[in-house]
Amino acid sequence: MRTILLTVLLVVAATAQATDYYVAPNGDDHAAGTKGAPLRTIMRAQQAAKAGDTVYFRGGVYTYTAGVNRCA
């Protein structure tokens, strides 16, 4: 019984990992969105992020012209 419970917990933990994305005015939308290789636009971060993910914005000025239609 303990083995089954441990297996289930490990599977759930492995599939429930959230991703952190980073955005910077000097980033690149073809980058991975990591701290060392940030994305450039809010729109690209919105496309990449899924429920449970976190998007961090470095200081700077961002423009966003598209509408927001995703809920957290």
mmCIF file of C-alpha atoms in Angstrom:
data_model
loop_
_atom_site.group_PDB
_atom_site.id
_atom_site.type_symbol
_atom_site.label_atom_id
_atom_site.label_comp_id
_atom_site.label_asym_id
_atom_site.label_seq_id
_atom_site.Cartn_x
_atom_site.Cartn_y
_atom_site.Cartn_z
ATOM 1 C CA MET A 1 0.000 0.000 0.000
ATOM 2 C CA ARG A 2 2.818 2.419 0.848
ATOM 3 C CA THR A 3 4.510 1.690 -2.464
ATOM 4 C CA ILE A 4 1.350 2.549 -4.395
ATOM 5 C CA LEU A 5 0.841 5.754 -2.424
ATOM 6 C CA LEU A 6 4.455 6.795 -2.937
ATOM 7 C CA THR A 7 4.228 6.072 -6.664
ATOM 8 C CA VAL A 8 1.044 8.127 -7.019
ATOM 9 C CA LEU A 9 2.565 11.043 -5.103
ATOM 10 C CA LEU A 10 5.699 11.011 -7.251
ATOM 11 C CA VAL A 11 3.676 10.978 -10.472
ATOM 12 C CA VAL A 12 1.492 13.862 -9.303
ATOM 13 C CA ALA A 13 4.513 15.880 -8.174
ATOM 14 C CA ALA A 14 6.295 15.317 -11.480
ATOM 15 C CA THR A 15 3.332 16.483 -13.558
ATOM 16 C CA ALA A 16 2.438 19.475 -11.378
ATOM 17 C CA GLN A 17 5.641 21.470 -11.861
ATOM 18 C CA ALA A 18 5.054 25.115 -12.600
ATOM 19 C CA THR A 19 7.337 27.065 -14.917
ATOM 20 C CA ASP A 20 8.802 30.513 -14.302
ATOM 21 C CA TYR A 21 9.033 32.792 -17.335
ATOM 22 C CA TYR A 22 11.040 36.004 -17.500
ATOM 23 C CA VAL A 23 10.402 39.027 -19.720
ATOM 24 C CA ALA A 24 12.773 41.941 -20.342
ATOM 25 C CA PRO A 25 12.706 44.903 -22.738
ATOM 26 C CA ASN A 26 15.984 43.670 -24.262
ATOM 27 C CA GLY A 27 14.853 40.016 -24.401
ATOM 28 C CA ASP A 28 14.104 37.866 -27.433
ATOM 29 C CA ASP A 29 10.754 36.220 -28.170
ATOM 30 C CA HIS A 30 12.622 33.245 -29.646
ATOM 31 C CA ALA A 31 14.430 32.683 -26.326
ATOM 32 C CA ALA A 32 13.422 30.133 -23.704
ATOM 33 C CA GLY A 33 12.030 32.719 -21.284
ATOM 34 C CA THR A 34 14.526 31.832 -18.572
ATOM 35 C CA LYS A 35 16.230 34.334 -16.274
ATOM 36 C CA GLY A 36 19.342 34.242 -18.462
ATOM 37 C CA ALA A 37 17.416 34.281 -21.759
ATOM 38 C CA PRO A 38 14.221 36.295 -21.186
ATOM 39 C CA LEU A 39 11.353 36.820 -23.583
ATOM 40 C CA ARG A 40 10.803 40.305 -24.984
ATOM 41 C CA THR A 41 7.042 40.837 -25.133
ATOM 42 C CA ILE A 42 4.062 40.415 -22.851
ATOM 43 C CA MET A 43 2.209 38.695 -25.698
ATOM 44 C CA ARG A 44 4.863 35.981 -26.031
ATOM 45 C CA ALA A 45 4.843 35.389 -22.277
ATOM 46 C CA GLN A 46 1.046 35.109 -22.380
ATOM 47 C CA GLN A 47 1.296 32.499 -25.146
ATOM 48 C CA ALA A 48 3.907 30.472 -23.264
ATOM 49 C CA ALA A 49 2.426 30.545 -19.760
ATOM 50 C CA LYS A 50 -0.066 27.958 -18.586
ATOM 51 C CA ALA A 51 -2.182 27.829 -15.430
ATOM 52 C CA GLY A 52 0.087 27.740 -12.395
ATOM 53 C CA ASP A 53 3.085 29.305 -14.162
ATOM 54 C CA THR A 54 4.630 32.606 -13.044
ATOM 55 C CA VAL A 55 5.782 35.446 -15.307
ATOM 56 C CA TYR A 56 8.387 37.888 -13.975
ATOM 57 C CA PHE A 57 8.968 41.269 -15.620
ATOM 58 C CA ARG A 58 12.297 43.056 -15.421
ATOM 59 C CA GLY A 59 12.234 46.819 -15.039
ATOM 60 C CA GLY A 60 11.500 48.811 -18.159
ATOM 61 C CA VAL A 61 8.735 50.091 -20.382
ATOM 62 C CA TYR A 62 6.420 47.597 -22.053
ATOM 63 C CA THR A 63 3.676 48.223 -24.579
ATOM 64 C CA TYR A 64 0.779 45.852 -25.031
ATOM 65 C CA THR A 65 -1.744 46.411 -27.790
ATOM 66 C CA ALA A 66 -3.674 43.125 -27.847
ATOM 67 C CA GLY A 67 -6.663 42.446 -25.607
ATOM 68 C CA VAL A 68 -6.444 40.248 -22.549
ATOM 69 C CA ASN A 69 -8.766 37.269 -22.712
ATOM 70 C CA ARG A 70 -7.209 34.741 -20.329
ATOM 71 C CA CYS A 71 -8.219 34.329 -16.719
ATOM 72 C CA ALA A 72 -5.956 33.198 -13.921
#
